[in-house]
């Protein structure tokens, strides 16, 4: 009878030890999963930030190029207007004076 009780107690102790071992293994696996999840998240965020920086740089270059094109067009228009003014200033003044005098007569 004592032998039977000893076997039951031993079996119970062994079951408790197995349960503790399984719980410890479960905690370790959960920790590993959390660490791996964090690594994946960090890697994804790093890649995302690099993509944003790269796109930011490209967009900035495009904006600078567009700004230069606009400035060049503005300079060209200014040069043309200045040239037209220098060539036609006297004619325009004469035409304005002539029209003014014709309407007053």
mmCIF file of N, CA and C in Angstrom:
data_model
loop_
_atom_site.group_PDB
_atom_site.id
_atom_site.type_symbol
_atom_site.label_atom_id
_atom_site.label_comp_id
_atom_site.label_asym_id
_atom_site.label_seq_id
_atom_site.Cartn_x
_atom_site.Cartn_y
_atom_site.Cartn_z
ATOM 1 N N UNK A 1 0.824 -1.183 0.000
ATOM 2 C CA UNK A 1 0.000 0.000 0.000
ATOM 3 C C UNK A 1 0.879 1.262 0.000
ATOM 4 N N UNK A 2 1.914 1.253 0.857
ATOM 5 C CA UNK A 2 2.812 2.397 0.900
ATOM 6 C C UNK A 2 3.516 2.568 -0.441
ATOM 7 N N UNK A 3 3.819 1.463 -1.051
ATOM 8 C CA UNK A 3 4.464 1.492 -2.356
ATOM 9 C C UNK A 3 3.548 2.154 -3.384
ATOM 10 N N UNK A 4 2.263 1.884 -3.300
ATOM 11 C CA UNK A 4 1.268 2.455 -4.216
ATOM 12 C C UNK A 4 1.153 3.973 -3.980
ATOM 13 N N UNK A 5 1.121 4.385 -2.706
ATOM 14 C CA UNK A 5 1.029 5.810 -2.365
ATOM 15 C C UNK A 5 2.295 6.524 -2.848
ATOM 16 N N UNK A 6 3.450 5.891 -2.661
ATOM 17 C CA UNK A 6 4.720 6.481 -3.123
ATOM 18 C C UNK A 6 4.711 6.658 -4.630
ATOM 19 N N UNK A 7 4.182 5.683 -5.357
ATOM 20 C CA UNK A 7 4.097 5.791 -6.817
ATOM 21 C C UNK A 7 3.167 6.936 -7.219
ATOM 22 N N UNK A 8 2.044 7.089 -6.503
ATOM 23 C CA UNK A 8 1.085 8.173 -6.799
ATOM 24 C C UNK A 8 1.740 9.526 -6.526
ATOM 25 N N UNK A 9 2.428 9.647 -5.387
ATOM 26 C CA UNK A 9 3.100 10.901 -5.033
ATOM 27 C C UNK A 9 4.203 11.199 -6.051
ATOM 28 N N UNK A 10 4.968 10.183 -6.420
ATOM 29 C CA UNK A 10 6.023 10.367 -7.420
ATOM 30 C C UNK A 10 5.431 10.797 -8.772
ATOM 31 N N UNK A 11 4.342 10.157 -9.151
ATOM 32 C CA UNK A 11 3.678 10.504 -10.414
ATOM 33 C C UNK A 11 3.149 11.941 -10.355
ATOM 34 N N UNK A 12 2.605 12.344 -9.191
ATOM 35 C CA UNK A 12 2.098 13.703 -9.017
ATOM 36 C C UNK A 12 3.248 14.716 -9.095
ATOM 37 N N UNK A 13 4.360 14.398 -8.429
ATOM 38 C CA UNK A 13 5.527 15.281 -8.472
ATOM 39 C C UNK A 13 6.081 15.402 -9.900
ATOM 40 N N UNK A 14 6.099 14.278 -10.579
ATOM 41 C CA UNK A 14 6.580 14.280 -11.956
ATOM 42 C C UNK A 14 5.650 15.105 -12.854
ATOM 43 N N UNK A 15 4.362 14.996 -12.634
ATOM 44 C CA UNK A 15 3.388 15.769 -13.408
ATOM 45 C C UNK A 15 3.556 17.267 -13.133
ATOM 46 N N UNK A 16 3.783 17.615 -11.855
ATOM 47 C CA UNK A 16 4.002 19.025 -11.511
ATOM 48 C C UNK A 16 5.278 19.551 -12.171
ATOM 49 N N UNK A 17 6.324 18.722 -12.159
ATOM 50 C CA UNK A 17 7.584 19.119 -12.774
ATOM 51 C C UNK A 17 7.406 19.314 -14.286
ATOM 52 N N UNK A 18 6.653 18.436 -14.897
ATOM 53 C CA UNK A 18 6.383 18.544 -16.329
ATOM 54 C C UNK A 18 5.561 19.811 -16.615
ATOM 55 N N UNK A 19 4.593 20.094 -15.738
ATOM 56 C CA UNK A 19 3.766 21.286 -15.909
ATOM 57 C C UNK A 19 4.630 22.549 -15.789
ATOM 58 N N UNK A 20 5.498 22.580 -14.772
ATOM 59 C CA UNK A 20 6.391 23.726 -14.588
ATOM 60 C C UNK A 20 7.317 23.896 -15.799
ATOM 61 N N UNK A 21 7.834 22.774 -16.276
ATOM 62 C CA UNK A 21 8.717 22.802 -17.439
ATOM 63 C C UNK A 21 7.960 23.328 -18.669
ATOM 64 N N UNK A 22 6.735 22.862 -18.848
ATOM 65 C CA UNK A 22 5.917 23.306 -19.988
ATOM 66 C C UNK A 22 5.589 24.793 -19.868
ATOM 67 N N UNK A 23 5.281 25.263 -18.658
ATOM 68 C CA UNK A 23 4.992 26.685 -18.458
ATOM 69 C C UNK A 23 6.232 27.542 -18.726
ATOM 70 N N UNK A 24 7.393 27.055 -18.250
ATOM 71 C CA UNK A 24 8.637 27.786 -18.479
ATOM 72 C C UNK A 24 8.939 27.846 -19.978
ATOM 73 N N UNK A 25 8.757 26.730 -20.674
ATOM 74 C CA UNK A 25 8.989 26.684 -22.116
ATOM 75 C C UNK A 25 8.010 27.618 -22.847
ATOM 76 N N UNK A 26 6.768 27.640 -22.370
ATOM 77 C CA UNK A 26 5.758 28.530 -22.959
ATOM 78 C C UNK A 26 6.162 29.995 -22.791
ATOM 79 N N UNK A 27 6.644 30.347 -21.601
ATOM 80 C CA UNK A 27 7.084 31.723 -21.343
ATOM 81 C C UNK A 27 8.277 32.086 -22.218
ATOM 82 N N UNK A 28 9.225 31.151 -22.357
ATOM 83 C CA UNK A 28 10.398 31.399 -23.198
ATOM 84 C C UNK A 28 9.990 31.585 -24.659
ATOM 85 N N UNK A 29 9.053 30.753 -25.126
ATOM 86 C CA UNK A 29 8.580 30.882 -26.507
ATOM 87 C C UNK A 29 7.846 32.208 -26.707
ATOM 88 N N UNK A 30 7.040 32.587 -25.715
ATOM 89 C CA UNK A 30 6.326 33.865 -25.807
ATOM 90 C C UNK A 30 7.327 35.018 -25.866
ATOM 91 N N UNK A 31 8.394 34.920 -25.073
ATOM 92 C CA UNK A 31 9.432 35.945 -25.073
ATOM 93 C C UNK A 31 10.132 35.993 -26.431
ATOM 94 N N UNK A 32 10.452 34.832 -26.993
ATOM 95 C CA UNK A 32 11.097 34.768 -28.303
ATOM 96 C C UNK A 32 10.180 35.352 -29.384
ATOM 97 N N UNK A 33 8.895 35.035 -29.286
ATOM 98 C CA UNK A 33 7.930 35.574 -30.257
ATOM 99 C C UNK A 33 7.877 37.091 -30.154
ATOM 100 N N UNK A 34 7.840 37.608 -28.924
ATOM 101 C CA UNK A 34 7.827 39.061 -28.725
ATOM 102 C C UNK A 34 9.092 39.699 -29.293
ATOM 103 N N UNK A 35 10.246 39.076 -29.047
ATOM 104 C CA UNK A 35 11.508 39.612 -29.563
ATOM 105 C C UNK A 35 11.528 39.600 -31.089
ATOM 106 N N UNK A 36 11.078 38.495 -31.675
ATOM 107 C CA UNK A 36 11.054 38.381 -33.139
ATOM 108 C C UNK A 36 10.065 39.384 -33.741
ATOM 109 N N UNK A 37 8.930 39.542 -33.068
ATOM 110 C CA UNK A 37 7.940 40.528 -33.526
ATOM 111 C C UNK A 37 8.549 41.923 -33.512
ATOM 112 N N UNK A 38 9.270 42.243 -32.445
ATOM 113 C CA UNK A 38 9.911 43.556 -32.338
ATOM 114 C C UNK A 38 10.973 43.733 -33.418
ATOM 115 N N UNK A 39 11.754 42.678 -33.687
ATOM 116 C CA UNK A 39 12.774 42.754 -34.737
ATOM 117 C C UNK A 39 12.130 43.020 -36.097
ATOM 118 N N UNK A 40 11.044 42.312 -36.376
ATOM 119 C CA UNK A 40 10.346 42.493 -37.653
ATOM 120 C C UNK A 40 9.792 43.914 -37.742
ATOM 121 N N UNK A 41 9.186 44.384 -36.666
ATOM 122 C CA UNK A 41 8.638 45.745 -36.633
ATOM 123 C C UNK A 41 9.740 46.785 -36.842
ATOM 124 N N UNK A 42 10.848 46.616 -36.113
ATOM 125 C CA UNK A 42 11.965 47.554 -36.239
ATOM 126 C C UNK A 42 12.520 47.568 -37.666
ATOM 127 N N UNK A 43 12.664 46.380 -38.240
ATOM 128 C CA UNK A 43 13.164 46.278 -39.607
ATOM 129 C C UNK A 43 12.213 46.956 -40.588
ATOM 130 N N UNK A 44 10.926 46.712 -40.413
ATOM 131 C CA UNK A 44 9.921 47.318 -41.285
ATOM 132 C C UNK A 44 9.954 48.842 -41.158
ATOM 133 N N UNK A 45 10.027 49.324 -39.930
ATOM 134 C CA UNK A 45 10.042 50.774 -39.706
ATOM 135 C C UNK A 45 11.316 51.400 -40.287
ATOM 136 N N UNK A 46 12.435 50.712 -40.149
ATOM 137 C CA UNK A 46 13.689 51.215 -40.709
ATOM 138 C C UNK A 46 13.560 51.336 -42.228
ATOM 139 N N UNK A 47 13.040 50.285 -42.866
ATOM 140 C CA UNK A 47 12.849 50.305 -44.317
ATOM 141 C C UNK A 47 11.872 51.408 -44.722
ATOM 142 N N UNK A 48 10.799 51.549 -43.953
ATOM 143 C CA UNK A 48 9.801 52.575 -44.260
ATOM 144 C C UNK A 48 10.405 53.966 -44.153
ATOM 145 N N UNK A 49 11.189 54.205 -43.115
ATOM 146 C CA UNK A 49 11.823 55.520 -42.946
ATOM 147 C C UNK A 49 12.817 55.806 -44.064
ATOM 148 N N UNK A 50 13.558 54.793 -44.472
ATOM 149 C CA UNK A 50 14.501 54.968 -45.579
ATOM 150 C C UNK A 50 13.755 55.295 -46.867
ATOM 151 N N UNK A 51 12.629 54.625 -47.086
ATOM 152 C CA UNK A 51 11.813 54.895 -48.269
ATOM 153 C C UNK A 51 11.278 56.317 -48.233
ATOM 154 N N UNK A 52 10.810 56.740 -47.067
ATOM 155 C CA UNK A 52 10.295 58.103 -46.928
ATOM 156 C C UNK A 52 11.401 59.114 -47.196
ATOM 157 N N UNK A 53 12.583 58.887 -46.636
ATOM 158 C CA UNK A 53 13.707 59.795 -46.858
ATOM 159 C C UNK A 53 14.081 59.857 -48.337
ATOM 160 N N UNK A 54 14.112 58.678 -48.971
ATOM 161 C CA UNK A 54 14.468 58.612 -50.392
ATOM 162 C C UNK A 54 13.422 59.367 -51.226
ATOM 163 N N UNK A 55 12.149 59.116 -50.927
ATOM 164 C CA UNK A 55 11.078 59.803 -51.653
ATOM 165 C C UNK A 55 11.099 61.298 -51.372
ATOM 166 N N UNK A 56 11.392 61.651 -50.128
ATOM 167 C CA UNK A 56 11.493 63.060 -49.749
ATOM 168 C C UNK A 56 12.568 63.749 -50.587
ATOM 169 N N UNK A 57 13.699 63.093 -50.695
ATOM 170 C CA UNK A 57 14.814 63.638 -51.454
ATOM 171 C C UNK A 57 14.437 63.793 -52.928
ATOM 172 N N UNK A 58 13.782 62.776 -53.475
ATOM 173 C CA UNK A 58 13.373 62.841 -54.879
ATOM 174 C C UNK A 58 12.371 63.964 -55.100
ATOM 175 N N UNK A 59 11.409 64.090 -54.210
ATOM 176 C CA UNK A 59 10.401 65.143 -54.337
ATOM 177 C C UNK A 59 11.037 66.525 -54.197
ATOM 178 N N UNK A 60 12.004 66.632 -53.305
ATOM 179 C CA UNK A 60 12.697 67.912 -53.133
ATOM 180 C C UNK A 60 13.464 68.277 -54.406
ATOM 181 N N UNK A 61 14.122 67.293 -55.008
ATOM 182 C CA UNK A 61 14.850 67.542 -56.256
ATOM 183 C C UNK A 61 13.891 67.945 -57.369
ATOM 184 N N UNK A 62 12.738 67.268 -57.451
ATOM 185 C CA UNK A 62 11.747 67.630 -58.460
ATOM 186 C C UNK A 62 11.257 69.055 -58.254
ATOM 187 N N UNK A 63 11.000 69.415 -57.003
ATOM 188 C CA UNK A 63 10.519 70.767 -56.694
ATOM 189 C C UNK A 63 11.576 71.803 -57.055
ATOM 190 N N UNK A 64 12.846 71.513 -56.742
ATOM 191 C CA UNK A 64 13.931 72.445 -57.087
ATOM 192 C C UNK A 64 14.039 72.611 -58.601
ATOM 193 N N UNK A 65 13.920 71.508 -59.334
ATOM 194 C CA UNK A 65 13.998 71.566 -60.793
ATOM 195 C C UNK A 65 12.832 72.389 -61.348
ATOM 196 N N UNK A 66 11.641 72.165 -60.829
ATOM 197 C CA UNK A 66 10.475 72.923 -61.271
ATOM 198 C C UNK A 66 10.647 74.406 -60.955
ATOM 199 N N UNK A 67 11.169 74.714 -59.762
ATOM 200 C CA UNK A 67 11.411 76.100 -59.376
ATOM 201 C C UNK A 67 12.405 76.761 -60.337
ATOM 202 N N UNK A 68 13.460 76.052 -60.687
ATOM 203 C CA UNK A 68 14.446 76.591 -61.626
ATOM 204 C C UNK A 68 13.816 76.845 -62.994
ATOM 205 N N UNK A 69 12.973 75.914 -63.443
ATOM 206 C CA UNK A 69 12.292 76.090 -64.731
ATOM 207 C C UNK A 69 11.394 77.321 -64.697
ATOM 208 N N UNK A 70 10.666 77.498 -63.608
ATOM 209 C CA UNK A 70 9.784 78.659 -63.470
ATOM 210 C C UNK A 70 10.615 79.943 -63.463
ATOM 211 N N UNK A 71 11.719 79.935 -62.719
ATOM 212 C CA UNK A 71 12.575 81.120 -62.676
ATOM 213 C C UNK A 71 13.153 81.435 -64.052
ATOM 214 N N UNK A 72 13.563 80.395 -64.780
ATOM 215 C CA UNK A 72 14.114 80.610 -66.123
ATOM 216 C C UNK A 72 13.052 81.184 -67.060
ATOM 217 N N UNK A 73 11.831 80.677 -66.982
ATOM 218 C CA UNK A 73 10.745 81.207 -67.806
ATOM 219 C C UNK A 73 10.468 82.663 -67.436
ATOM 220 N N UNK A 74 10.480 82.942 -66.148
ATOM 221 C CA UNK A 74 10.235 84.308 -65.683
ATOM 222 C C UNK A 74 11.339 85.240 -66.181
ATOM 223 N N UNK A 75 12.575 84.784 -66.122
ATOM 224 C CA UNK A 75 13.697 85.601 -66.613
ATOM 225 C C UNK A 75 13.573 85.836 -68.116
ATOM 226 N N UNK A 76 13.202 84.767 -68.837
ATOM 227 C CA UNK A 76 13.040 84.904 -70.292
ATOM 228 C C UNK A 76 11.935 85.900 -70.611
ATOM 229 N N UNK A 77 10.822 85.809 -69.901
ATOM 230 C CA UNK A 77 9.713 86.739 -70.122
ATOM 231 C C UNK A 77 10.143 88.157 -69.778
ATOM 232 N N UNK A 78 10.887 88.320 -68.708
ATOM 233 C CA UNK A 78 11.356 89.646 -68.311
ATOM 234 C C UNK A 78 12.301 90.230 -69.368
ATOM 235 N N UNK A 79 13.204 89.403 -69.857
ATOM 236 C CA UNK A 79 14.143 89.857 -70.892
ATOM 237 C C UNK A 79 13.385 90.269 -72.148
ATOM 238 N N UNK A 80 12.406 89.458 -72.547
ATOM 239 C CA UNK A 80 11.617 89.774 -73.742
ATOM 240 C C UNK A 80 10.842 91.073 -73.546
ATOM 241 N N UNK A 81 10.192 91.220 -72.390
ATOM 242 C CA UNK A 81 9.448 92.453 -72.127
ATOM 243 C C UNK A 81 10.372 93.669 -72.109
ATOM 244 N N UNK A 82 11.540 93.524 -71.502
ATOM 245 C CA UNK A 82 12.510 94.618 -71.455
ATOM 246 C C UNK A 82 12.962 94.980 -72.865
ATOM 247 N N UNK A 83 13.227 93.985 -73.688
ATOM 248 C CA UNK A 83 13.644 94.207 -75.070
ATOM 249 C C UNK A 83 12.531 94.898 -75.864
ATOM 250 N N UNK A 84 11.296 94.393 -75.706
ATOM 251 C CA UNK A 84 10.151 95.017 -76.382
ATOM 252 C C UNK A 84 10.003 96.473 -75.946
ATOM 253 N N UNK A 85 10.165 96.711 -74.667
ATOM 254 C CA UNK A 85 10.049 98.084 -74.149
ATOM 255 C C UNK A 85 11.115 98.983 -74.764
ATOM 256 N N UNK A 86 12.358 98.486 -74.760
ATOM 257 C CA UNK A 86 13.457 99.299 -75.287
ATOM 258 C C UNK A 86 13.273 99.578 -76.783
ATOM 259 N N UNK A 87 12.752 98.619 -77.533
ATOM 260 C CA UNK A 87 12.566 98.790 -78.965
ATOM 261 C C UNK A 87 11.358 99.685 -79.292
ATOM 262 N N UNK A 88 10.319 99.591 -78.463
ATOM 263 C CA UNK A 88 9.063 100.231 -78.818
ATOM 264 C C UNK A 88 8.653 101.396 -77.916
ATOM 265 N N UNK A 89 9.466 101.742 -76.976
ATOM 266 C CA UNK A 89 9.105 102.774 -76.004
ATOM 267 C C UNK A 89 8.681 104.074 -76.694
ATOM 268 N N UNK A 90 9.509 104.531 -77.586
ATOM 269 C CA UNK A 90 9.207 105.801 -78.250
ATOM 270 C C UNK A 90 7.925 105.703 -79.085
ATOM 271 N N UNK A 91 7.748 104.573 -79.807
ATOM 272 C CA UNK A 91 6.526 104.389 -80.608
ATOM 273 C C UNK A 91 5.296 104.393 -79.707
ATOM 274 N N UNK A 92 5.389 103.687 -78.560
ATOM 275 C CA UNK A 92 4.236 103.598 -77.665
ATOM 276 C C UNK A 92 3.899 104.975 -77.075
ATOM 277 N N UNK A 93 4.920 105.709 -76.689
ATOM 278 C CA UNK A 93 4.692 107.048 -76.137
ATOM 279 C C UNK A 93 4.046 107.932 -77.207
ATOM 280 N N UNK A 94 4.572 107.875 -78.438
ATOM 281 C CA UNK A 94 4.009 108.672 -79.530
ATOM 282 C C UNK A 94 2.555 108.278 -79.796
ATOM 283 N N UNK A 95 2.278 106.963 -79.790
ATOM 284 C CA UNK A 95 0.917 106.488 -80.046
ATOM 285 C C UNK A 95 -0.031 106.952 -78.939
ATOM 286 N N UNK A 96 0.396 106.886 -77.713
ATOM 287 C CA UNK A 96 -0.440 107.312 -76.582
ATOM 288 C C UNK A 96 -0.709 108.812 -76.666
ATOM 289 N N UNK A 97 0.350 109.576 -76.956
ATOM 290 C CA UNK A 97 0.196 111.032 -77.068
ATOM 291 C C UNK A 97 -0.729 111.361 -78.231
ATOM 292 N N UNK A 98 -0.528 110.674 -79.346
ATOM 293 C CA UNK A 98 -1.347 110.919 -80.534
ATOM 294 C C UNK A 98 -2.811 110.610 -80.265
ATOM 295 N N UNK A 99 -3.096 109.518 -79.664
ATOM 296 C CA UNK A 99 -4.486 109.123 -79.353
ATOM 297 C C UNK A 99 -5.101 110.111 -78.355
ATOM 298 N N UNK A 100 -4.300 110.515 -77.411
ATOM 299 C CA UNK A 100 -4.798 111.443 -76.403
ATOM 300 C C UNK A 100 -5.152 112.776 -77.058
ATOM 301 N N UNK A 101 -4.283 113.248 -77.929
ATOM 302 C CA UNK A 101 -4.509 114.504 -78.601
ATOM 303 C C UNK A 101 -5.664 114.400 -79.598
ATOM 304 N N UNK A 102 -5.809 113.269 -80.278
ATOM 305 C CA UNK A 102 -6.889 113.065 -81.242
ATOM 306 C C UNK A 102 -8.241 113.034 -80.549
ATOM 307 N N UNK A 103 -8.342 112.463 -79.386
ATOM 308 C CA UNK A 103 -9.614 112.378 -78.672
ATOM 309 C C UNK A 103 -9.980 113.698 -78.042
ATOM 310 N N UNK A 104 -9.008 114.551 -77.792
ATOM 311 C CA UNK A 104 -9.273 115.857 -77.173
ATOM 312 C C UNK A 104 -9.655 116.896 -78.234
ATOM 313 N N UNK A 105 -9.378 116.647 -79.490
ATOM 314 C CA UNK A 105 -9.630 117.660 -80.523
ATOM 315 C C UNK A 105 -11.081 117.763 -80.857
#
